[in-house]
Amino acid sequence: MKHFTNVKDLGNLQQAVKEALEIKKNRFAYKHLGENKTLLMVFFNSSLRTRLSTQKAGMNLGMNTIVLDINQGAWKLETERGVIMDGDKPEHILEAIPVMGCYCDVIGVRAFAQFEDKAYDYNETIINQFIKHSGKPVFSMEAATGHPLQAFADLITIEEYKKTKRPKVVLTWAPHPRALPQAVPNSFADFMNEADVDFVITHPKGYELADEFVRGARVEYDQMKAFENADFIYAKSWAAYQDPNYGKILSTDRSWTVSARQMAVTRNAYFMHCLPVRRNMIVTDDVIESPQSIVIPEAANREISAQWVIKKIIEQ
Ligand code: AN0
Ligand code: CP
């Protein structure tokens, strides 16, 4: 694997999950692979899990790891070509990227959607510039349209907890005070569409995700109906994708907050969320604290998905 930005880069998904579960049993077995190799993690946005789990994954593989927070200590970067740089940005990303590439063997990039220009976001302008100009393998740590390390960890978690061969998995929108990217639900849909699960998406009208991620998935606008007999509930807030509302909040309806009322119609479903989560907006205290909540083991699996991906990259 050269670069990792979406589910297709993993190859055979079932095989990838199987190998990831093997890594989990013995995560230090490949310590020789990363000797004298350097992992650079570049963050344009905040992170807790991705930062820690990806660094840990690199260390498990024997790599040296460097973390760069672009907005804390690095020069502010201009990202548009052709701009007369007389403003507040002293460096252009077209120099910064190849320079970063000089100091490492693998680069992880976190660059969220900016919600200023839909084409700029959905063309994955930032991470594609890293792929084009760094000269090094690049993997997504949440880019504008996807968060595949998260979705891979989610799939590993579902594999570990499922009680039936083909569980019903429901992705539900939930309210949030700020406009959030579609990256997490996009990637979750992308992975679930490839996995052996009965996948349903539920959200208020207007929150339809891009066709390239939803593909044939069932969309049910009645949240209670969607939750019936579910084995896994995956909650996430996102801002509108469809024009003319791209990046906007269309609903703050807290009847969509996941609570005991909706969980009651499921098949004693597990509750999942990528975190960070706003309690009593996305999910009530009692649901996230219930024995059915698997948000912590889900987060723990981020180390495993990252290690699988970095291992595949450095094995080449
Ligand atoms: C981000 C998002 O919704 O994409 C990161 C989630 C992993 N969440 C926030 O910005 C709160
Ligand atoms: N789930 C996730 O990616 O969390 P962070 O934003 O804290 O990295």
Short mmCIF file of N, CA and C in Angstrom, two decimals, residues 28 52 72 75-76 90 101 114 126 131 162 168 197 204 207 214 221 228 234 244-245 247 261-262 289-290 304:
data_model
loop_
_atom_site.label_atom_id
_atom_site.label_comp_id
_atom_site.label_asym_id
_atom_site.label_seq_id
_atom_site.Cartn_x
_atom_site.Cartn_y
_atom_site.Cartn_z
N PHE A 28 3.65 -5.97 19.37
CA PHE A 28 5.08 -5.64 19.29
C PHE A 28 5.86 -6.62 18.40
N LEU A 52 -2.65 10.41 19.75
CA LEU A 52 -2.06 9.42 20.66
C LEU A 52 -2.00 8.03 20.03
N GLN A 72 0.28 25.72 15.74
CA GLN A 72 0.95 26.05 17.00
C GLN A 72 2.45 25.97 16.82
N TRP A 75 4.94 27.99 10.73
CA TRP A 75 4.51 29.16 9.98
C TRP A 75 3.11 28.93 9.43
N LYS A 76 2.32 29.96 9.41
CA LYS A 76 0.99 29.86 8.79
C LYS A 76 1.18 29.60 7.30
N PRO A 90 3.35 33.50 5.99
CA PRO A 90 4.72 33.66 5.49
C PRO A 90 5.22 32.51 4.62
N GLY A 101 8.64 16.36 3.70
CA GLY A 101 8.96 15.04 3.14
C GLY A 101 10.42 14.67 3.30
N GLN A 114 -13.11 22.70 5.26
CA GLN A 114 -13.17 24.08 5.76
C GLN A 114 -14.54 24.71 5.56
N ILE A 126 -6.02 19.52 0.12
CA ILE A 126 -4.83 19.55 0.99
C ILE A 126 -4.10 18.20 0.98
N ILE A 131 0.21 14.18 -1.17
CA ILE A 131 0.49 12.99 -1.99
C ILE A 131 1.34 13.38 -3.20
N LYS A 162 -20.01 -8.27 17.54
CA LYS A 162 -21.25 -8.75 16.90
C LYS A 162 -21.64 -10.14 17.42
N LYS A 168 -27.39 -5.74 12.22
CA LYS A 168 -27.98 -4.49 11.71
C LYS A 168 -27.24 -3.32 12.34
N VAL A 197 -22.84 -6.42 6.68
CA VAL A 197 -23.78 -5.92 7.68
C VAL A 197 -25.03 -5.39 6.97
N PRO A 204 -32.47 13.71 9.60
CA PRO A 204 -33.57 14.55 9.13
C PRO A 204 -33.39 14.88 7.65
N TYR A 207 -30.11 16.35 5.29
CA TYR A 207 -28.77 15.93 5.72
C TYR A 207 -28.21 14.78 4.88
N VAL A 214 -22.83 7.05 0.19
CA VAL A 214 -24.08 6.37 0.55
C VAL A 214 -24.30 5.15 -0.34
N TYR A 221 -35.85 8.08 7.13
CA TYR A 221 -35.95 9.39 7.77
C TYR A 221 -36.60 9.34 9.15
N GLU A 228 -35.26 0.12 15.02
CA GLU A 228 -35.92 -1.15 15.35
C GLU A 228 -35.00 -2.33 15.05
N TYR A 234 -24.63 3.83 15.70
CA TYR A 234 -23.44 4.65 15.51
C TYR A 234 -23.91 6.10 15.36
N PRO A 244 -28.25 24.16 -1.56
CA PRO A 244 -27.32 25.28 -1.34
C PRO A 244 -26.89 25.41 0.12
N ASN A 245 -27.02 24.30 0.89
CA ASN A 245 -26.78 24.40 2.35
C ASN A 245 -25.46 23.81 2.81
N GLY A 247 -22.33 22.78 4.47
CA GLY A 247 -21.64 23.27 5.67
C GLY A 247 -22.55 23.95 6.68
N ARG A 261 -35.02 6.10 25.15
CA ARG A 261 -36.26 5.95 24.36
C ARG A 261 -35.98 5.24 23.03
N GLN A 262 -34.97 5.69 22.30
CA GLN A 262 -34.66 5.03 21.02
C GLN A 262 -33.97 3.68 21.23
N GLU A 289 -23.07 5.89 29.37
CA GLU A 289 -22.50 5.21 30.55
C GLU A 289 -23.02 3.79 30.72
N SER A 290 -23.93 3.37 29.86
CA SER A 290 -24.54 2.04 30.01
C SER A 290 -23.56 0.95 29.62
N ILE A 304 -4.95 0.02 16.68
CA ILE A 304 -4.83 -1.18 15.85
C ILE A 304 -5.02 -0.83 14.37
#
